[in-house]
XYZ file of C-alpha atoms in Angstrom:
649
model
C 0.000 0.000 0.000
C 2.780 2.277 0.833
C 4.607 1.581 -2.376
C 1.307 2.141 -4.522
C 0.279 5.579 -2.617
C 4.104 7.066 -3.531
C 2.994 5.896 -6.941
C -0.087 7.195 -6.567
C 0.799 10.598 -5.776
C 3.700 10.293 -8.358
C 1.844 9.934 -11.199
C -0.840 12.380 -10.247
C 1.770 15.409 -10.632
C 3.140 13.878 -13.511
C 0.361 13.621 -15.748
C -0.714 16.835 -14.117
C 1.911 18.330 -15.778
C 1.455 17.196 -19.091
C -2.032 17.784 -19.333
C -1.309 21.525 -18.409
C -2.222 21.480 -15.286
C -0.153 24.015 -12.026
C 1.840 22.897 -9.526
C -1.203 23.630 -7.200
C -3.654 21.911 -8.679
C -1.852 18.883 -8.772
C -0.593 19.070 -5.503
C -4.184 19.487 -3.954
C -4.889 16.936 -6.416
C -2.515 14.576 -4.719
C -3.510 15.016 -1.355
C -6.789 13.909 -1.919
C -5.431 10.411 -2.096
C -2.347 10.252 0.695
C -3.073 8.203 3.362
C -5.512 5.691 1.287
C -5.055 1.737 1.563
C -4.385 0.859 -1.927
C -6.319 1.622 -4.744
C -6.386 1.578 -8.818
C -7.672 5.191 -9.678
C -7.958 8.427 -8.005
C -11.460 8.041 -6.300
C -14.095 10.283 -7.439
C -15.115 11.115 -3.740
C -11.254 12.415 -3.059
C -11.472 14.674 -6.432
C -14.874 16.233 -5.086
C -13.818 17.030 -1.618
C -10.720 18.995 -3.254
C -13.026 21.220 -4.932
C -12.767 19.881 -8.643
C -15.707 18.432 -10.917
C -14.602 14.855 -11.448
C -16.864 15.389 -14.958
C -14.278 17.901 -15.795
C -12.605 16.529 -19.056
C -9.366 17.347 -18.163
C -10.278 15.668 -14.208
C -11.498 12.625 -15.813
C -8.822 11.935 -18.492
C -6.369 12.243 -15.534
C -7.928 9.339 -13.362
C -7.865 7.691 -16.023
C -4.477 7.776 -16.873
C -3.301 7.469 -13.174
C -5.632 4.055 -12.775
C -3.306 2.869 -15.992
C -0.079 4.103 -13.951
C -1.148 2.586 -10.893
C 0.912 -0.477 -9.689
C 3.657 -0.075 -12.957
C 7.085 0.351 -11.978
C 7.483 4.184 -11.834
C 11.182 3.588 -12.704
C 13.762 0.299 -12.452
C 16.664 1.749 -10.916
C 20.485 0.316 -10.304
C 22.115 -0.168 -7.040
C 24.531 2.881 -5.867
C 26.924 0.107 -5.493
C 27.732 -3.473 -5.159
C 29.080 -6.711 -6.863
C 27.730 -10.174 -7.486
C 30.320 -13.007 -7.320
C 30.137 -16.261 -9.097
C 32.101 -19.257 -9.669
C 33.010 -18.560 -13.371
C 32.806 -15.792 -15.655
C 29.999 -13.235 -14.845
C 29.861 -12.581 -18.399
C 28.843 -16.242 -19.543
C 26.114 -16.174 -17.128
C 24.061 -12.392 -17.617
C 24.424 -9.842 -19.786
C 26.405 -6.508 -18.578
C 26.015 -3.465 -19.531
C 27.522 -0.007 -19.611
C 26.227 2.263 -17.294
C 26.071 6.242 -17.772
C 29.002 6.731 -15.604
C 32.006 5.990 -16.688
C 33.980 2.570 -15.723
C 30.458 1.531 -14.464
C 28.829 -1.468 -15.327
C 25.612 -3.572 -14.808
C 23.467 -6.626 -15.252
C 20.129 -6.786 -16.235
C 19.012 -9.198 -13.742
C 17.054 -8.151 -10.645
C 18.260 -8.843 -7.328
C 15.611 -11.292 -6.718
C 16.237 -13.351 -9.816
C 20.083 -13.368 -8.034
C 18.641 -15.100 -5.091
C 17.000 -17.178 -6.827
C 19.539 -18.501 -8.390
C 21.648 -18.905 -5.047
C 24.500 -16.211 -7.136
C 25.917 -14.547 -4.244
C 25.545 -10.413 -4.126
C 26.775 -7.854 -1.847
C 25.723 -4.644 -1.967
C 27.733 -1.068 -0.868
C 25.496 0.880 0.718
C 26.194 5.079 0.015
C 24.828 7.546 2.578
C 24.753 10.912 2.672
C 25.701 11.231 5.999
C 29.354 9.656 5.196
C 29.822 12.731 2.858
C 28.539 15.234 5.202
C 30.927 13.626 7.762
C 33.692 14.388 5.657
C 33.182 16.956 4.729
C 33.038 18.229 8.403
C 36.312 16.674 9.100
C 37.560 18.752 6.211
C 36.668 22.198 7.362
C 37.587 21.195 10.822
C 41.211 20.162 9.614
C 41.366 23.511 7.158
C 40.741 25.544 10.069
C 42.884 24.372 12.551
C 40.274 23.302 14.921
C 40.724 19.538 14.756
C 42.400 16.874 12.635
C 39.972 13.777 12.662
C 38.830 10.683 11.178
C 36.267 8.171 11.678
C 37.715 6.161 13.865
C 39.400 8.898 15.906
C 36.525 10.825 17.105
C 36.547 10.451 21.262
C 34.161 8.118 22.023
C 31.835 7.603 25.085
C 31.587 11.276 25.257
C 28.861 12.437 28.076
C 28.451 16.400 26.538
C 27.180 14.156 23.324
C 24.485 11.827 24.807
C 23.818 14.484 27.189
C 22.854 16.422 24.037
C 20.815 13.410 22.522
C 19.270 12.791 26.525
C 17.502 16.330 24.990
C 16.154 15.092 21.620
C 18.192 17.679 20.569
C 19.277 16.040 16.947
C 18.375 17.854 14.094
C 20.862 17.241 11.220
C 21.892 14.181 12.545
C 22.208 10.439 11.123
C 19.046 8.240 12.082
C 17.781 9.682 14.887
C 16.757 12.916 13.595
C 13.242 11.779 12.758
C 10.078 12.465 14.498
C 9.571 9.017 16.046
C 13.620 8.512 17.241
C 13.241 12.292 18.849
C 10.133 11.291 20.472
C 12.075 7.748 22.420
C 15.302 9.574 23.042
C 14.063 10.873 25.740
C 12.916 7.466 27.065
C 15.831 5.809 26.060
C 18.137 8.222 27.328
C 21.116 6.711 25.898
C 24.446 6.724 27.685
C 26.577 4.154 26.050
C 27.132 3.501 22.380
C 24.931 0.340 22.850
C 22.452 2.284 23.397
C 22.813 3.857 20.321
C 22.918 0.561 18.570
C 19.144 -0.214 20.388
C 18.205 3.044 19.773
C 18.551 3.081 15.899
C 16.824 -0.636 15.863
C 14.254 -0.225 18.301
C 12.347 2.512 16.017
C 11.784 0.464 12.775
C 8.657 -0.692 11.789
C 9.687 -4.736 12.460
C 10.250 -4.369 16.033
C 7.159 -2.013 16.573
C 5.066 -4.649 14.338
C 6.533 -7.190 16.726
C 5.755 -5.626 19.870
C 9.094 -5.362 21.415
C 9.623 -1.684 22.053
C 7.314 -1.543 25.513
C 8.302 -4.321 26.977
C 11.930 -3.646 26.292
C 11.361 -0.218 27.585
C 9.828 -1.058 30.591
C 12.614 -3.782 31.565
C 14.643 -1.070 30.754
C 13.399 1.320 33.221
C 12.921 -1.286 36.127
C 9.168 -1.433 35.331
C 8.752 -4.453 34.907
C 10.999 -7.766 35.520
C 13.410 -8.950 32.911
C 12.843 -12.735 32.100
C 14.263 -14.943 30.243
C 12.256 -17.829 27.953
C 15.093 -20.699 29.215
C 18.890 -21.025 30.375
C 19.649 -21.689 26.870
C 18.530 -18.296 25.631
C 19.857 -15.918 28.723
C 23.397 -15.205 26.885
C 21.643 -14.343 23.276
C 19.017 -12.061 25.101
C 20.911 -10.325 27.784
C 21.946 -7.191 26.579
C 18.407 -6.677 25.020
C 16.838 -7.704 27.928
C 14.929 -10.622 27.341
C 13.466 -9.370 24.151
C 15.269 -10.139 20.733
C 15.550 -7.123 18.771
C 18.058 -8.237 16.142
C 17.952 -10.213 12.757
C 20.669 -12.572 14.918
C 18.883 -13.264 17.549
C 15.950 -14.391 15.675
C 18.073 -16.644 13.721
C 20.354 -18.111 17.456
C 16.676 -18.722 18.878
C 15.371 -20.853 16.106
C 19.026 -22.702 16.506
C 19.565 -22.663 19.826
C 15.571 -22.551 20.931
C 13.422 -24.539 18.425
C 16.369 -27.202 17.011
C 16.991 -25.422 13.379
C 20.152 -26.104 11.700
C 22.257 -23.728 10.245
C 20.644 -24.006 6.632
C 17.179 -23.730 8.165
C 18.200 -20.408 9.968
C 19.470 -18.962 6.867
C 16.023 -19.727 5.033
C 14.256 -18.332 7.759
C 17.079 -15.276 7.571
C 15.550 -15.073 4.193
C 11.977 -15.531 4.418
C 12.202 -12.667 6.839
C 13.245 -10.154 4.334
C 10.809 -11.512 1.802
C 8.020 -11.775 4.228
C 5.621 -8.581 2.760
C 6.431 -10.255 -1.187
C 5.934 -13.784 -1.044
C 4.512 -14.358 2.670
C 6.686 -17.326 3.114
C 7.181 -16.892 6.770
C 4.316 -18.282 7.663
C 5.942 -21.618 6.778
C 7.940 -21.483 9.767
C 5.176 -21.130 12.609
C 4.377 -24.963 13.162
C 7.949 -26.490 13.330
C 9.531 -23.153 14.886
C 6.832 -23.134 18.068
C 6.861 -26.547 18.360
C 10.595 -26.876 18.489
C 10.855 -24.457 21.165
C 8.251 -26.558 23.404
C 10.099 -29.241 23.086
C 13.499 -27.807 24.344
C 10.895 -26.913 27.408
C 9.844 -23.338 26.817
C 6.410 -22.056 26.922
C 4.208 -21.799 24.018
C 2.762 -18.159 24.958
C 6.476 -16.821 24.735
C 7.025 -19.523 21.532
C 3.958 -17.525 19.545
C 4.839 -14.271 20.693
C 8.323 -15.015 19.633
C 7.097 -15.684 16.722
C 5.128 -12.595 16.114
C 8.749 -10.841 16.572
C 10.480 -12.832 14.108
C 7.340 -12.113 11.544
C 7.747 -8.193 12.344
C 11.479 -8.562 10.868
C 9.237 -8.745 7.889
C 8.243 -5.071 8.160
C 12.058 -3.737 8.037
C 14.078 -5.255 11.166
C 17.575 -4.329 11.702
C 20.481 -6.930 11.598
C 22.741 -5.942 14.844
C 25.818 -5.262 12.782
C 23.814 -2.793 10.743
C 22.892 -1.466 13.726
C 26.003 -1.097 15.202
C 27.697 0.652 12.247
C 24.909 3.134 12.280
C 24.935 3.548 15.543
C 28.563 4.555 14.963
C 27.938 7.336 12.594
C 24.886 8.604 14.647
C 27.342 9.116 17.154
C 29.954 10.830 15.308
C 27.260 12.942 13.245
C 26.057 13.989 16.914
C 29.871 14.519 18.415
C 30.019 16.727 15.422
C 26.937 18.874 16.158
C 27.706 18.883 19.985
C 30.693 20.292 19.609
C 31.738 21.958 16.129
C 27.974 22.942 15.451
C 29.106 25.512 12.380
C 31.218 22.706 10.867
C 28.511 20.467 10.945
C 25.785 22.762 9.754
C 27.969 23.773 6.856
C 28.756 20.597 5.493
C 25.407 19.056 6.059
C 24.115 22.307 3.924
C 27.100 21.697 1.405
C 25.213 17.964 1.240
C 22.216 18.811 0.558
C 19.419 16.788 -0.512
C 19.376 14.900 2.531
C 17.715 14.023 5.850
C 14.249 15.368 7.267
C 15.282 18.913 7.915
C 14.916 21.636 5.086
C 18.061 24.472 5.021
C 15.878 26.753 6.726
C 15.747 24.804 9.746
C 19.051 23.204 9.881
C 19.966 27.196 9.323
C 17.861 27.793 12.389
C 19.319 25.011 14.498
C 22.499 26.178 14.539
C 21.684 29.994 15.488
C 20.001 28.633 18.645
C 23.486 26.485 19.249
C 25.255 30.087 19.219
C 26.541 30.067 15.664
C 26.475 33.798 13.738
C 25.769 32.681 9.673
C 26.175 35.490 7.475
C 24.463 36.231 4.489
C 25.683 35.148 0.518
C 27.487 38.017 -0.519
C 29.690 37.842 -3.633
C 32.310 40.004 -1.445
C 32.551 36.976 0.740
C 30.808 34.189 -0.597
C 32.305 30.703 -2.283
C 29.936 28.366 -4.162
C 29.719 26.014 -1.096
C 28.739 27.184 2.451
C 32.254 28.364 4.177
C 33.323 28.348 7.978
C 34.870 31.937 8.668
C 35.884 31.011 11.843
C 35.115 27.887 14.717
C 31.540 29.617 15.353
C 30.992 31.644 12.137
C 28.993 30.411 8.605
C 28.990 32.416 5.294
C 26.380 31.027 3.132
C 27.388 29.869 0.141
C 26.173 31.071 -3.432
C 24.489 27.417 -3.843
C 21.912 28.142 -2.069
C 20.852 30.616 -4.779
C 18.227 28.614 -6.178
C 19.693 28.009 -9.984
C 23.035 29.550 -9.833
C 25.652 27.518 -11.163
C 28.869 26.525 -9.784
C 30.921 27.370 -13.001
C 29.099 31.292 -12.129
C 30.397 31.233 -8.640
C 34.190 30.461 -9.805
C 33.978 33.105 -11.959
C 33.399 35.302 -9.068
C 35.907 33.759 -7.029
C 38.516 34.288 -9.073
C 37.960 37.537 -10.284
C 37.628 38.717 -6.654
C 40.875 36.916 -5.880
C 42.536 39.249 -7.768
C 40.930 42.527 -6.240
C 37.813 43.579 -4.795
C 35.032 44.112 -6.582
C 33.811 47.783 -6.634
C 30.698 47.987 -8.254
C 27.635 45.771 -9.789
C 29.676 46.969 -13.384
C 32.602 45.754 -12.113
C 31.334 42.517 -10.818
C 29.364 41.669 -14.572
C 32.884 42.716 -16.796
C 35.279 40.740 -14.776
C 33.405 37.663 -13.910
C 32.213 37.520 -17.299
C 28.382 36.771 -16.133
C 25.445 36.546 -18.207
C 22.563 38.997 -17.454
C 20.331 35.537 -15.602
C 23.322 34.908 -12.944
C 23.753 38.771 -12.569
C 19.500 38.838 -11.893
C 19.947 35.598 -9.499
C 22.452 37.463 -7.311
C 20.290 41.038 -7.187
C 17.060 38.740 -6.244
C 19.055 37.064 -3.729
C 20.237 40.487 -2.408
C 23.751 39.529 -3.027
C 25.367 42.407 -3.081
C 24.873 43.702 0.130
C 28.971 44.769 0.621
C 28.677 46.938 -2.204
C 26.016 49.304 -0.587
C 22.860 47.953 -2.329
C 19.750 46.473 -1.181
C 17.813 44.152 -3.098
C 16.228 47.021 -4.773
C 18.841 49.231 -5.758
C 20.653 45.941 -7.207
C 17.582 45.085 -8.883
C 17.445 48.316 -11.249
C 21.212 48.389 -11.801
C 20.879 45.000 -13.120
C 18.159 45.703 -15.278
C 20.215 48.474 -17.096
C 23.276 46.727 -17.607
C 23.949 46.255 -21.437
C 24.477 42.567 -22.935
C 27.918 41.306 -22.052
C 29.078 42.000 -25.306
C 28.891 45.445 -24.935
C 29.808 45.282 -21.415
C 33.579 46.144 -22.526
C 32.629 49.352 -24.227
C 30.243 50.676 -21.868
C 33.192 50.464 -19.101
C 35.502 52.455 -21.537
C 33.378 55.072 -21.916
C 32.320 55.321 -18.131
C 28.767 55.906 -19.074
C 27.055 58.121 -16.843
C 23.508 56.717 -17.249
C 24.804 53.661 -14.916
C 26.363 55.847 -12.126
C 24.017 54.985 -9.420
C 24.302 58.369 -8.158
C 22.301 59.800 -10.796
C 19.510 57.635 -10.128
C 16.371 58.704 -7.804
C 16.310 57.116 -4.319
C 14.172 54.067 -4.433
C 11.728 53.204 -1.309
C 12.970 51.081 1.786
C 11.745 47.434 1.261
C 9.716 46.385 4.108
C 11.121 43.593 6.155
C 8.092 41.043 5.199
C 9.193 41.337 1.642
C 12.635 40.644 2.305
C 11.983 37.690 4.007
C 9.637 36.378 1.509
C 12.114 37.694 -1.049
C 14.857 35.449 0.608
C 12.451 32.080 1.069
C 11.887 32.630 -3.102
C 15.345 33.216 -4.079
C 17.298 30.462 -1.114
C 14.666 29.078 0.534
C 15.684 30.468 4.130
C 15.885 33.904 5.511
C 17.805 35.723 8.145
C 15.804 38.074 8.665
C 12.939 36.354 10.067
C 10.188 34.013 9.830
C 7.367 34.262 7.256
C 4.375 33.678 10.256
C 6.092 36.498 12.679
C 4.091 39.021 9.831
C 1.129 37.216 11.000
C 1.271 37.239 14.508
C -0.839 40.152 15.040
C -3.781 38.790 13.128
C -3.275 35.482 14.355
C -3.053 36.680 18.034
C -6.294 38.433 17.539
C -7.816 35.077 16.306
C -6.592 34.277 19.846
C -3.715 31.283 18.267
C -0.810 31.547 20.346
C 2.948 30.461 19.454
C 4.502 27.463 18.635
C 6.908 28.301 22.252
C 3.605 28.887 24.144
C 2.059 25.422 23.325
C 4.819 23.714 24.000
C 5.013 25.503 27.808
C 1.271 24.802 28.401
C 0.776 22.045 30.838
C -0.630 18.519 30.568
C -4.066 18.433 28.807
C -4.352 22.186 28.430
C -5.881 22.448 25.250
C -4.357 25.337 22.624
C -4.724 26.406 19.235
C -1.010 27.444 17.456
C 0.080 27.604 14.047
C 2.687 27.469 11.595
C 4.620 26.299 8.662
C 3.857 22.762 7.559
C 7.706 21.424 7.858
C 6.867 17.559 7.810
C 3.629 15.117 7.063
C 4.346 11.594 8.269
C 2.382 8.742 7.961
C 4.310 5.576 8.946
C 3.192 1.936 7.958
C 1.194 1.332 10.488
C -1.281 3.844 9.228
C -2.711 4.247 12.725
C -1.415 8.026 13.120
C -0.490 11.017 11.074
C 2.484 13.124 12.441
C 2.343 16.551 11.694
C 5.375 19.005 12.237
C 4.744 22.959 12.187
C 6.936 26.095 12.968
C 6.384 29.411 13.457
C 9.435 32.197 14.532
C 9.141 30.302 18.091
C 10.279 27.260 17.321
C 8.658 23.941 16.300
C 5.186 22.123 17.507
C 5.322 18.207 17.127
C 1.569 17.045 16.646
C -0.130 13.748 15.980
C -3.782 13.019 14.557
C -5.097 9.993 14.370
C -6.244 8.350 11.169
C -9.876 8.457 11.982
C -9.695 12.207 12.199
C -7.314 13.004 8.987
C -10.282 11.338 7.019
C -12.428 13.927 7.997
C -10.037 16.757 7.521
C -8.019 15.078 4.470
C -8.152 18.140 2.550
C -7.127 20.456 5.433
C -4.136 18.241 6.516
C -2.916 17.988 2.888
C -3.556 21.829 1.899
C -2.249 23.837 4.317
C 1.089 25.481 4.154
C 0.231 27.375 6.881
C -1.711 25.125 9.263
C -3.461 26.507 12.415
C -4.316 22.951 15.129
C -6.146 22.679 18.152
C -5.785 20.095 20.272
C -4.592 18.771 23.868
C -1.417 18.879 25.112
C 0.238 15.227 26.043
C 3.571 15.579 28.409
C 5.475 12.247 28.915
C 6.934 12.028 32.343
C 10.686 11.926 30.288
C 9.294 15.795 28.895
C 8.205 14.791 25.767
C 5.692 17.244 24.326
C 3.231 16.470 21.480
C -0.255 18.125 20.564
C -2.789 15.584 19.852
C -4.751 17.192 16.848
C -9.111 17.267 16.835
C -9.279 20.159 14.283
C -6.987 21.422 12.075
C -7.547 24.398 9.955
C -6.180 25.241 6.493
C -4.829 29.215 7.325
C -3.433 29.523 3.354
C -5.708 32.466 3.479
C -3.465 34.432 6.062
C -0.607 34.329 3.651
C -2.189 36.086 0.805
C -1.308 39.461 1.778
C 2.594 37.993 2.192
C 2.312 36.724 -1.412
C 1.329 39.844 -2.927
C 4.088 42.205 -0.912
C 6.738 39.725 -3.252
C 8.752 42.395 -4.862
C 8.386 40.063 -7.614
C 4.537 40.452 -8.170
C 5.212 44.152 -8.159
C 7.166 43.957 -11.211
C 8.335 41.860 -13.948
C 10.972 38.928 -12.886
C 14.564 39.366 -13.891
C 14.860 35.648 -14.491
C 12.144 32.589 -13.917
C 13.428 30.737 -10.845
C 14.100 26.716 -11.611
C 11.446 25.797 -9.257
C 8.543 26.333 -8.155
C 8.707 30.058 -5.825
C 6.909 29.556 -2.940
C 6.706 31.835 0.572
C 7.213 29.238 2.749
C 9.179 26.564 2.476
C 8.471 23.216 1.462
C 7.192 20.240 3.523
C 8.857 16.987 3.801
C 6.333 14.282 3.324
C 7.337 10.872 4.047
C 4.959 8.187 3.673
């Protein structure tokens, strides 16, 4: 079901698009169906309550082309990396091909035709993280601060689980998400161990299974730890009595229910494949009986079982577990204690993780670093450390400006300063678009203009083949002194200038425009609802940041922010079908609920109503200094005010 709703929603903005049809529409169009179990077409019921006429031609030819989409194979990709060994020639067996990159190869076969045919495959797993970590070690070596590699980053370091104690890990590997910040807290991990349980624990297999309250509660003295027989007590020890791990699954049916090696292997296997071919079920008779008969208890035998068959819904092996335990660690060492090093080379990463720039941009101002704006005075392509607790931004995160543009500038400035817009244009040798992308992005604020100011001096500048000309004759029309003094832009159209043009802003926070009006609709902030005791019920908005909706399907996890900080709220299913179109619509999302406090300080807001507040941004959209005039360029994606939502489904 998961698979087919990413399809779902897939082909629903792609056929959007070629039928004509705006990034709105088809977004709305979208959200009518996230969340359903399954389906062949875009329901007619979904279409209505999104406003559209499902007689509409162009509305009916597009559920009909989605219900032919639906359950296809949106794309057949390769794997980042790997190799399959066999006992002969790998060319006498499959066909290899060339791959785009060069000196890459593959074979046609998929990886379950491999299995089937008992060839042996390993694959190399790439992570994003692994870059970002380098890159972190590179700017701290660079600056003098630190010279570090993987395995030399102090370990067991209390400042660093302290930090984590906090749910404080935004930007960091695997427990960044909603779900791991929300059992940090209960966790509290101390130990890398505990990191290793940690990054298992929260996967759907051992929630599926049952495992994480029980093991939580042994944890925390709660309840007894026990043990199923003698046999078992070394296997389960460190998870206390419940098995958490790919390993142990496979030692019990050994050790437990009298499988041999080859039989734990197929079970090893029928695990992973349990959600395709449902084999799994095979096991239940001979793995429950074997385990009475080595004198252990049915009840635990069954429920046992039940764990091994949640493996089936994504369960960790321990040695995955413990190497990304590893980099969690080091990715939180990192933020704990070189936070503008981190922050820059997770932006210099970029796509990646559950946190958009603005936030990660956020995050590390509250850990006390300054980040400057881009400025092409000061500004490299990538995001630079000035010093240990200083960030320039880097011109990349000018949406659309190329990195061939930003060397230009580089070395031309290398040589001497630039002194005026003219200047920067002739010696960088940039075309009038990159010269527009910098004035939108209010890039040239060491030269003494504003957004504004750089704006009109753009627009006058002559093509670049002229460019040479106009400098030798000094032409007076471009002094800017000559020119009459152009109005102050108001600080709400900077910002939403800045969201458009880099999809952040240092200025402040789209909704702080808004608090007035939404203060007099008595919603408070995103701080306030958080402070408000157990069971007070509130009504706060924001910025839709993230829409979750794991597996289970049971609950919808809904992140806002506002210039406050962040509210974590969860609805449950049986309310998001009533509000379906509100949940999915909003940018700017106004909820009322209760608030729920965990004794460990957990917050969360547990949603009844939620309320589309799109409306309140209206006035923001149309103070855009670029609805005011033409655009100097068309941005390469789709401007909005606020910044985009992460959904994960």
């Amino acid at each position: 079901a998961t698979v087919i709703r990413y399809r779902q929603r897939s082909a629903i903005r792609e056929v959007g698009r070629a039928l004509g049809l705006s990034e709105d529409v088809t977004a709305r169009l979208s959200g009518t169906v996230w969340g359903s179990r399954g389906g062949k077409e875009l329901p007619e019921t979904r279409v209505s309550e999104a406003g559209f006429a499902p007689d509409n031609p162009q509305i009916a030819r597009l559920r009909d082309l989605v219900g032919q989409l639906l359950e296809s194979p949106r794309h057949l990709s390769q794997h980042v990396g790997g190799f399959v060994l066999t006992q002969d020639r790998l060319d006498t067996i499959v066909p290899i091909h060339n791959a785009a990159m060069d000196e890459r190869t593959f074979i046609e076969w998929d990886k379950d035709d491999l299995d089937t045919l008992n060839i042996m495959k390993v694959d190399v797993l790439a992570l994003g993280m692994l870059t970002c970590i380098r890159k972190s070690f590179d700017l701290l070596r660079a600056h003098a601060l630190r010279d570090l590699t993987l395995d030399s980053v102090p370990r067991e370091d209390g400042a660093t689980y302290a930090m984590l104690q906090k749910a404080d890990s935004i930007g960091t590997f695997q427990v960044e998400s909603r779900a791991q910040m929300a059992m940090l807290p209960r966790m509290k991990p101390a130990c890398l161990y505990d990191l290793v349980i940690q990054v298992a624990i929260v996967r759907p297999g051992p929630i599926q299974g049952g495992m994480v309250h029980p093991y939580l509660r042994r944890r925390t003295g709660e309840e007894p730890t026990t043990y199923p027989g003698p046999k078992l007590v070394p296997l389960l020890e460190r998870t206390h009595g419940v098995p958490l791990f790919q390993e142990q699954a496979m030692s019990i049916a050994i050790l437990g229910a009298n499988y041999s090696e080859a039989q734990a292997d197929r079970l090893r296997r029928d695990m992973a494949a349990f959600r395709r071919n449902g084999r799994i079920e095979t096991h239940r008779q001979t793995f429950v009986e074997g385990m009475v008969q080595n004198g252990i208890a049915e009840e635990f035998a069954l429920q046992c079982f039940k764990q091994i068959e949640g493996f089936g819904e994504y369960g960790f092996p321990e040695s995955h577990a413990q190497a990304f335990a590893w980099l969690a660690y080091v990715s939180s060492w990192l933020k704990c204690h070189y936070p503008a090093a981190f922050t820059c080379a997770l932006l210099n990463s970029q796509p990646m993780g559950f946190y958009a720039p603005a936030q990660l941009v956020s995050d590390a101002r509250a850990h006390g670093v300054a980040v400057r704006p881009v400025d092409v005075m000061a500004s490299e392509h990538d995001n630079t450390l000035e010093s240990e607790k200083v960030l320039r931004l880097g011109l990349r995160q000018i949406d659309g400006f190329r990195k061939e543009w930003s060397q230009a500038i580089a070395d031309a400035r290398a040589l001497r300063p630039f002194e005026s817009i003219e200047d920067v244009a002739r010696r960088a040798a940039l075309p009038t678009r990159a010269m527009a992308l910098l004035a939108d992005a209010d890039a040239f604020g060491a030269l003494g203009l504003g957004r504004r100011e750089a704006g009109w001096q753009v627009r006058r500048l002559p093509a670049p083949a002229q460019l040479s000309l106009f400098a030798a004759l000094d032409a007076p029309e471009l002094a800017p002194e000559t020119d009459a003094p152009l109005p102050a832009m108001p600080l709400a159209q900077q910002v939403a200038a800045d969201y458009q043009t880099q999809r952040l802003s240092l200025r402040g926070h789209p909704v702080q425009f808004l608090r007035g009006e939404l203060a007099a609709r008595g919603v408070m902030t995103c701080a306030a609802a958080n402070a408000a005791g157990d069971g007070v019920r509130v009504l706060c908005a924001g910025a839709v940041l993230v829409r979750q909706r794991p597996g289970t399907g049971k609950a919808i996890f809904i992140t806002i922010e506002d210039e406050t900080g962040i509210v974590n709220a969860l609805m449950w299913a049986r309310d998001f079908e009533a509000q379906r179109g509100a949940v999915m619509a909003a940018r700017l999302m106004a909820i009322e609920g209760e608030i729920q406090r965990s004794k460990e300080g957990v917050v969360h807001l547990m949603a009844r109503q939620v309320h589309d507040a799109n409306a309140l941004l209206r006035d923001l959209a149309q103070s855009d200094p670029r609805k005011a005039r033409a655009p100097l360029h068309r941005h390469p994606r789709n401007a909005r005010l606020l910044p985009p939502s992460r959904d994960f489904h």
